[in-house]
């Protein structure tokens, strides 16, 4: 038996420090843990920390409006509602995402239409979107999966002249650049998650960003019960179904501190992952993340595809087993195929009759939803390293590289 390359546990990530603790205590001492009121008075936009946090986000992303929410799932539900959708409207979405991107569509009785990902970036494929557009298409949700920006410009050119909105789910990419813009600021409306697993966190939380006044107004109403619409504007009154998606003051205060650290957290992660790419690039049979100044990666997950050359000799599970035996941590085989979730496959979200798919004849057909690339990557060739879980060091990266070399040599790859 040879000696294990990595004999210790990687350090667990923790972005919460002194500043977050101090600012939380400060809020606690005021006794006002939320400043929200549903009616259109002073409290409609929340307490001082929430408003300060939103101002900070508007400045950071250089957008007109930031709307904090108590999770990004809440944010996605809010965004779909802000678009003024009709039941049965279609929203095109990627199969490779966290399920909330898709369930948010169903919450408004709209139909998710899946467009496959491509092998290049694991994001929704603009060419496939083209084939999915119908006269019921209301929006497209592009997800910056694993932290790599989706190609919003290509999607925009496809929908030119059509009344279709682009939503971006930037939960895994809070500070990624796409052609000189921060991803999320190049769509009609986008946003971020601040849950515990993301680059920065407030425990639970999220934020919507947009430059559209109308979408921002509707989002603020949906976030906060929608009651205020009654008082002010008859036009808005008719179709605002509100929730309580309000962020607390402590979370907002923590968010303000977390944003001061974000650029550093991202650049550190980038340095480490770029080192990993350079190290692994000399090995045969690995497709590694691409990056350029025009399209930067946030590495929520470090993505790898095993080539046919490797897979002809060994299965992914054999390779993972060997890497794990050598001490490599955070390996995942495949990713979520949301179109394969039972609720989606069987086209039934409520009750027993196939709602909301049964709103339209075409969509209620029990035809199989197929996303070939996503399925193949999930089943056979995709391998990820959950770098989001750890505070990795240069040494950790060097040892991960060493473990890959050792296994490649051992297996004769
Ligand atoms: C984390 C995540 C969400 C959900 O965010 P929450 O804040 O946990 O509700 C949605 N989409 C993607 C791509 C995510 O990674």
Coordinates of C-alpha atoms and ligand atoms in Angstrom, one line a residue:
X1 CA 0.0 0.0 0.0
X2 CA 1.3 3.4 -1.0
X3 CA 1.0 6.4 1.4
X4 CA -2.0 8.6 1.0
X5 CA -1.2 11.9 -0.7
X6 CA -3.6 14.0 1.4
X7 CA -3.6 12.8 5.0
X8 CA -5.7 15.6 6.6
X9 CA -9.1 17.2 6.3
X10 CA -9.3 20.4 4.2
X11 CA -10.1 23.5 6.3
X12 CA -13.8 24.2 6.4
X13 CA -14.9 27.6 4.9
X14 CA -16.0 30.3 7.3
X15 CA -16.4 33.9 6.0
X16 CA -17.9 35.2 9.3
X17 CA -15.5 37.2 11.4
X18 CA -15.2 39.9 14.0
X19 CA -16.9 42.6 11.9
X20 CA -20.0 40.4 11.3
X21 CA -20.2 39.6 15.0
X22 CA -19.9 43.3 16.0
X23 CA -22.5 44.5 13.5
X24 CA -24.9 41.8 14.6
X25 CA -24.6 42.8 18.2
X26 CA -25.1 46.4 17.3
X27 CA -28.4 45.5 15.7
X28 CA -29.5 43.3 18.6
X29 CA -28.9 46.1 21.0
X30 CA -31.4 48.3 19.2
X31 CA -34.1 45.7 19.7
X32 CA -35.3 46.3 16.1
X33 CA -34.6 43.1 14.3
X34 CA -36.8 44.2 11.3
X35 CA -38.0 47.5 10.2
X36 CA -40.5 46.2 7.6
X37 CA -44.2 47.2 7.5
X38 CA -46.5 46.0 4.8
X39 CA -48.4 49.2 4.3
X40 CA -47.1 52.0 2.2
X41 CA -45.5 54.1 5.0
X42 CA -42.0 54.5 6.2
X43 CA -41.5 50.8 6.8
X44 CA -42.4 49.6 3.3
X45 CA -38.8 49.5 2.3
X46 CA -37.5 47.9 5.5
X47 CA -35.2 49.1 8.4
X48 CA -32.0 51.0 8.3
X49 CA -29.7 48.0 7.7
X50 CA -31.8 46.6 4.9
X51 CA -31.8 49.9 3.1
X52 CA -28.1 50.5 3.7
X53 CA -27.4 47.0 2.4
X54 CA -29.4 47.6 -0.8
X55 CA -27.7 50.9 -1.4
X56 CA -24.4 49.1 -1.1
X57 CA -25.5 46.5 -3.6
X58 CA -26.7 49.2 -6.0
X59 CA -23.2 50.8 -5.8
X60 CA -21.3 47.5 -6.0
X61 CA -23.1 46.3 -9.1
X62 CA -23.7 49.8 -10.6
X63 CA -27.5 49.1 -11.0
X64 CA -30.4 51.3 -10.3
X65 CA -32.3 48.9 -8.0
X66 CA -31.3 46.2 -5.5
X67 CA -34.0 44.4 -3.6
X68 CA -33.0 42.2 -0.7
X69 CA -34.9 39.0 0.0
X70 CA -34.8 36.3 2.6
X71 CA -33.5 33.7 0.2
X72 CA -32.6 33.6 -3.5
X73 CA -35.5 31.1 -3.9
X74 CA -37.8 33.9 -2.7
X75 CA -35.9 36.2 -5.1
X76 CA -36.6 33.9 -8.1
X77 CA -40.3 33.6 -7.2
X78 CA -40.5 37.4 -6.9
X79 CA -38.8 37.9 -10.2
X80 CA -41.2 35.6 -12.1
X81 CA -44.1 37.4 -10.5
X82 CA -42.7 40.8 -11.4
X83 CA -42.9 39.9 -15.1
X84 CA -46.7 39.9 -15.1
X85 CA -47.0 36.3 -16.3
X86 CA -50.2 34.5 -17.3
X87 CA -50.8 30.9 -16.2
X88 CA -49.5 28.6 -19.0
X89 CA -46.8 31.0 -20.1
X90 CA -43.6 29.3 -21.0
X91 CA -40.2 30.1 -19.4
X92 CA -37.1 28.5 -20.9
X93 CA -34.7 27.2 -18.4
X94 CA -31.5 25.1 -18.1
X95 CA -31.6 21.5 -16.6
X96 CA -28.3 22.1 -14.8
X97 CA -29.3 24.3 -11.9
X98 CA -30.5 24.1 -8.3
X99 CA -34.2 23.1 -8.3
X100 CA -35.5 26.5 -7.1
X101 CA -34.7 28.1 -10.5
X102 CA -37.4 25.8 -11.9
X103 CA -39.9 25.6 -9.0
X104 CA -40.1 29.4 -9.0
X105 CA -41.6 29.1 -12.5
X106 CA -44.2 26.6 -11.3
X107 CA -45.2 28.7 -8.3
X108 CA -46.8 31.1 -10.9
X109 CA -48.4 28.3 -12.8
X110 CA -46.0 28.8 -15.7
X111 CA -44.4 26.0 -17.6
X112 CA -40.7 25.3 -17.5
X113 CA -39.3 24.5 -21.0
X114 CA -35.9 22.9 -20.8
X115 CA -33.1 23.9 -23.2
X116 CA -30.1 21.7 -22.9
X117 CA -26.6 22.8 -21.8
X118 CA -23.5 22.7 -23.9
X119 CA -20.2 20.9 -23.2
X120 CA -18.2 24.1 -23.4
X121 CA -19.5 25.9 -20.3
X122 CA -22.3 23.7 -18.8
X123 CA -24.7 26.7 -19.2
X124 CA -27.9 26.8 -21.3
X125 CA -27.1 26.6 -25.0
X126 CA -28.3 29.7 -27.0
X127 CA -28.6 27.6 -30.2
X128 CA -31.0 25.2 -28.4
X129 CA -33.0 28.1 -26.9
X130 CA -33.7 29.2 -30.5
X131 CA -35.7 26.0 -31.2
X132 CA -37.7 26.2 -27.9
X133 CA -39.2 29.7 -28.4
X134 CA -42.9 29.8 -29.1
X135 CA -45.5 32.6 -28.9
X136 CA -46.1 31.7 -25.2
X137 CA -42.4 32.2 -24.3
X138 CA -42.3 34.9 -21.6
X139 CA -38.7 34.7 -20.4
X140 CA -35.4 32.8 -20.4
X141 CA -33.5 32.0 -17.3
X142 CA -29.8 31.7 -17.7
X143 CA -27.8 30.3 -14.8
X144 CA -24.1 31.0 -14.3
X145 CA -23.6 27.4 -13.3
X146 CA -20.5 26.6 -11.1
X147 CA -19.7 30.4 -11.3
X148 CA -19.1 30.7 -15.1
X149 CA -21.2 33.4 -16.8
X150 CA -23.9 32.4 -19.3
X151 CA -23.7 33.9 -22.7
X152 CA -26.3 36.6 -22.3
X153 CA -25.3 38.5 -25.4
X154 CA -26.0 35.5 -27.6
X155 CA -29.3 34.9 -25.9
X156 CA -30.2 38.6 -26.4
X157 CA -29.5 38.5 -30.1
X158 CA -31.8 35.4 -30.5
X159 CA -34.8 37.2 -28.9
X160 CA -34.2 40.5 -30.5
X161 CA -37.6 42.1 -31.4
X162 CA -39.5 39.7 -29.3
X163 CA -41.2 40.5 -26.0
X164 CA -39.1 38.0 -24.0
X165 CA -37.2 38.9 -20.8
X166 CA -33.8 37.6 -19.8
X167 CA -33.5 36.6 -16.2
X168 CA -30.1 35.6 -14.8
X169 CA -29.6 33.3 -11.8
X170 CA -26.2 34.4 -10.5
X171 CA -26.4 32.5 -7.2
X172 CA -23.1 30.8 -7.9
X173 CA -21.4 33.8 -9.5
X174 CA -21.6 37.0 -7.4
X175 CA -18.6 38.7 -9.0
X176 CA -18.0 37.2 -12.5
X177 CA -17.2 39.3 -15.5
X178 CA -18.7 38.8 -18.9
X179 CA -17.4 41.2 -21.5
X180 CA -16.5 44.0 -19.1
X181 CA -19.8 43.8 -17.1
X182 CA -20.5 42.0 -13.9
X183 CA -22.7 39.0 -14.8
X184 CA -26.2 39.7 -13.6
X185 CA -26.1 43.3 -14.7
X186 CA -26.3 42.4 -18.4
X187 CA -29.8 40.7 -18.2
X188 CA -33.2 42.4 -17.5
X189 CA -33.2 41.2 -13.9
X190 CA -30.9 38.9 -12.0
X191 CA -29.6 38.3 -8.5
X192 CA -27.7 36.3 -5.9
X193 CA -28.0 33.9 -3.0
X194 CA -26.5 34.5 0.4
X195 CA -27.2 31.0 1.8
X196 CA -24.5 29.3 3.9
X197 CA -22.9 27.4 1.0
X198 CA -22.4 30.4 -1.3
X199 CA -19.2 32.5 -1.7
X200 CA -20.5 34.9 1.0
X201 CA -23.5 34.4 3.2
X202 CA -25.9 35.9 5.7
X203 CA -27.1 32.5 6.9
X204 CA -30.1 32.7 4.5
X205 CA -30.7 35.6 2.2
X206 CA -30.6 36.9 -1.4
X207 CA -30.8 40.0 -3.5
X208 CA -32.4 40.9 -6.8
X209 CA -30.8 43.5 -9.1
X210 CA -32.3 45.3 -12.1
X211 CA -32.3 48.6 -13.9
X212 CA -36.0 48.4 -14.6
X213 CA -38.1 50.7 -12.5
X214 CA -41.2 48.7 -13.2
X215 CA -39.7 45.3 -12.3
X216 CA -38.2 46.8 -9.2
X217 CA -41.5 48.2 -8.0
X218 CA -43.4 45.0 -8.6
X219 CA -40.6 43.1 -6.9
X220 CA -40.8 45.3 -3.8
X221 CA -44.5 44.7 -3.6
X222 CA -44.3 41.0 -4.0
X223 CA -41.6 40.9 -1.4
X224 CA -43.8 42.7 1.1
X225 CA -47.3 41.3 1.0
X226 CA -48.5 43.5 -1.9
X227 CA -50.8 45.4 0.3
X228 CA -49.3 48.7 -0.5
X229 CA -50.4 48.4 -4.1
X230 CA -54.0 48.9 -2.9
X231 CA -53.2 52.3 -1.5
X232 CA -51.3 53.8 -4.3
X233 CA -51.8 52.7 -7.8
X234 CA -54.9 51.1 -9.3
X235 CA -53.0 49.6 -12.2
X236 CA -50.7 47.6 -9.9
X237 CA -53.6 46.5 -7.7
X238 CA -55.0 43.9 -10.0
X239 CA -52.2 41.5 -10.2
X240 CA -49.9 41.6 -7.2
X241 CA -49.9 38.4 -5.2
X242 CA -47.6 39.3 -2.4
X243 CA -45.5 37.2 0.1
X244 CA -43.3 37.9 3.0
X245 CA -39.8 37.6 1.5
X246 CA -38.3 40.3 3.7
X247 CA -34.7 40.1 5.0
X248 CA -34.0 40.7 8.7
X249 CA -31.9 43.6 10.0
X250 CA -29.2 41.3 11.4
X251 CA -28.8 39.5 8.1
X252 CA -28.6 42.8 6.2
X253 CA -25.9 44.0 8.7
X254 CA -23.9 40.9 8.1
X255 CA -24.4 41.2 4.3
X256 CA -22.9 44.7 4.4
X257 CA -19.7 43.3 6.0
X258 CA -19.6 40.3 3.7
X259 CA -19.6 42.5 0.6
X260 CA -16.5 44.2 1.8
X261 CA -14.8 40.8 1.6
X262 CA -16.3 39.5 -1.7
X263 CA -13.6 40.7 -4.2
X264 CA -10.9 39.2 -2.0
X265 CA -12.7 35.9 -1.6
X266 CA -13.2 35.7 -5.3
X267 CA -9.7 36.6 -6.3
X268 CA -8.2 34.1 -3.8
X269 CA -10.5 31.3 -5.1
X270 CA -9.5 32.3 -8.7
X271 CA -5.8 32.1 -8.0
X272 CA -6.1 28.7 -6.4
X273 CA -8.3 27.3 -9.2
X274 CA -6.1 28.7 -11.9
X275 CA -3.2 27.0 -10.3
X276 CA -5.2 23.7 -10.3
X277 CA -6.0 24.2 -14.0
X278 CA -2.3 24.7 -14.9
X279 CA -1.4 21.7 -12.8
X280 CA -4.0 19.4 -14.3
X281 CA -3.7 20.6 -17.9
X282 CA -0.6 18.4 -18.4
X283 CA -2.6 15.2 -17.8
X284 CA -4.3 13.5 -20.7
X285 CA -8.1 13.2 -20.9
X286 CA -9.4 16.1 -18.7
X287 CA -11.5 18.9 -20.0
X288 CA -10.8 21.8 -17.6
X289 CA -12.6 25.1 -17.1
X290 CA -11.8 27.9 -19.6
X291 CA -11.4 31.4 -18.5
X292 CA -10.4 34.7 -20.1
X293 CA -10.5 38.4 -19.0
X294 CA -13.7 38.6 -21.1
X295 CA -15.3 35.8 -19.1
X296 CA -14.1 35.2 -15.6
X297 CA -15.0 32.2 -13.4
X298 CA -16.1 32.3 -9.8
X299 CA -15.4 28.6 -9.1
X300 CA -18.4 27.7 -6.9
X301 CA -17.6 24.2 -8.1
X302 CA -14.5 23.4 -10.1
X303 CA -15.8 21.5 -13.1
X304 CA -14.0 18.7 -15.0
X305 CA -15.2 16.5 -17.9
X306 CA -13.5 13.2 -18.4
X307 CA -12.8 12.6 -22.1
X308 CA -13.8 9.4 -24.0
X309 CA -10.2 8.4 -23.9
X310 CA -10.3 8.1 -20.1
X311 CA -13.8 6.6 -20.0
X312 CA -12.9 3.9 -22.5
X313 CA -10.5 2.5 -20.0
X314 CA -12.1 3.4 -16.6
X315 CA -15.5 4.5 -15.4
X316 CA -15.9 7.8 -13.5
X317 CA -16.7 6.0 -10.3
X318 CA -13.4 4.1 -10.5
X319 CA -11.5 7.3 -10.9
X320 CA -13.3 9.0 -8.1
X321 CA -12.8 6.0 -5.8
X322 CA -9.0 6.1 -6.4
X323 CA -8.8 9.9 -5.9
X324 CA -10.8 9.6 -2.7
X325 CA -8.6 6.8 -1.4
X326 CA -5.7 9.1 -1.9
X327 CA -7.4 11.8 0.2
X328 CA -9.0 14.1 -2.3
X329 CA -12.2 15.6 -0.8
X330 CA -15.3 17.4 -2.2
X331 CA -15.6 15.2 -5.3
X332 CA -19.0 15.0 -7.0
X333 CA -20.1 12.7 -9.8
X334 CA -22.6 14.4 -12.1
X335 CA -24.9 17.3 -11.3
X336 CA -28.6 17.9 -10.8
X337 CA -30.7 17.1 -13.8
X338 CA -33.8 19.1 -12.8
X339 CA -35.8 17.9 -15.8
X340 CA -35.5 14.4 -14.3
X341 CA -37.1 15.3 -11.0
X342 CA -40.2 13.2 -10.4
X343 CA -42.5 16.2 -10.3
X344 CA -41.2 17.5 -13.7
X345 CA -40.9 14.1 -15.4
X346 CA -44.5 13.3 -14.5
X347 CA -45.7 16.8 -15.2
X348 CA -47.6 17.3 -12.0
X349 CA -46.9 20.1 -9.4
X350 CA -50.3 20.3 -7.7
X351 CA -53.2 18.0 -7.1
X352 CA -53.8 15.0 -9.4
X353 CA -54.6 16.4 -12.8
X354 CA -51.2 17.5 -14.1
X355 CA -51.3 21.1 -13.1
X356 CA -50.0 23.5 -14.4
X357 CA -48.9 21.6 -17.5
X358 CA -52.5 20.7 -18.3
X359 CA -53.2 24.4 -19.0
X360 CA -52.0 23.8 -22.5
X361 CA -52.7 20.8 -24.7
X362 CA -49.2 20.8 -26.2
X363 CA -47.4 20.9 -22.9
X364 CA -49.6 18.4 -21.1
X365 CA -48.6 15.6 -23.5
X366 CA -46.7 13.0 -21.6
X367 CA -43.7 13.2 -24.0
X368 CA -40.3 12.7 -22.4
X369 CA -38.2 15.8 -21.7
X370 CA -34.8 15.1 -23.2
X371 CA -31.5 17.0 -22.6
X372 CA -28.9 14.8 -24.1
X373 CA -25.8 16.7 -23.1
X374 CA -26.9 17.2 -19.5
X375 CA -27.8 13.5 -19.2
X376 CA -24.6 12.2 -20.6
X377 CA -22.5 14.5 -18.5
X378 CA -24.5 13.6 -15.4
X379 CA -24.4 9.9 -16.1
X380 CA -20.9 9.4 -17.4
X381 CA -18.4 12.1 -17.7
X382 CA -18.8 15.1 -15.3
X383 CA -16.7 15.4 -12.2
X384 CA -16.7 18.4 -9.9
X385 CA -14.7 19.5 -6.9
X386 CA -16.8 21.4 -4.4
X387 CA -14.3 24.1 -3.7
X388 CA -17.1 26.2 -2.1
X389 CA -16.9 24.0 1.0
X390 CA -13.4 24.7 2.0
X391 CA -10.9 27.5 2.6
X392 CA -8.2 25.8 0.4
X393 CA -4.5 26.7 0.6
X394 CA -1.8 26.5 -2.0
X395 CA -0.6 23.3 -0.4
X396 CA -4.0 21.7 -0.7
X397 CA -4.1 22.5 -4.4
X398 CA -0.6 21.1 -4.9
X399 CA -1.6 17.9 -3.2
X400 CA -4.8 17.6 -5.2
X401 CA -2.6 17.9 -8.4
X402 CA -0.2 15.4 -7.0
X403 CA -3.0 12.9 -6.3
X404 CA -4.3 13.2 -9.9
X405 CA -0.8 12.5 -11.2
X406 CA -0.4 9.6 -9.0
X407 CA -3.8 8.0 -10.0
X408 CA -3.2 8.7 -13.7
X409 CA 0.2 6.9 -13.4
X410 CA -1.2 4.1 -11.4
X411 CA -4.1 3.5 -13.9
X412 CA -1.8 4.0 -16.9
X413 CA -3.8 6.8 -18.4
Ligands
LIG1 C1 -28.2 28.3 -4.2 C2 -28.9 28.4 -5.5 C3 -30.3 28.8 -5.5 C4 -31.1 29.0 -4.3 O1 -30.7 30.0 -3.4 P1 -31.2 30.0 -1.9 O2 -30.7 31.3 -1.4 O3 -30.6 28.8 -1.2 O4 -32.7 29.9 -1.9 C5 -30.8 29.0 -6.8 N1 -30.1 28.8 -7.9 C6 -28.9 28.4 -7.9 C7 -28.1 28.2 -9.2 C8 -28.2 28.2 -6.7 O5 -27.0 27.8 -6.6

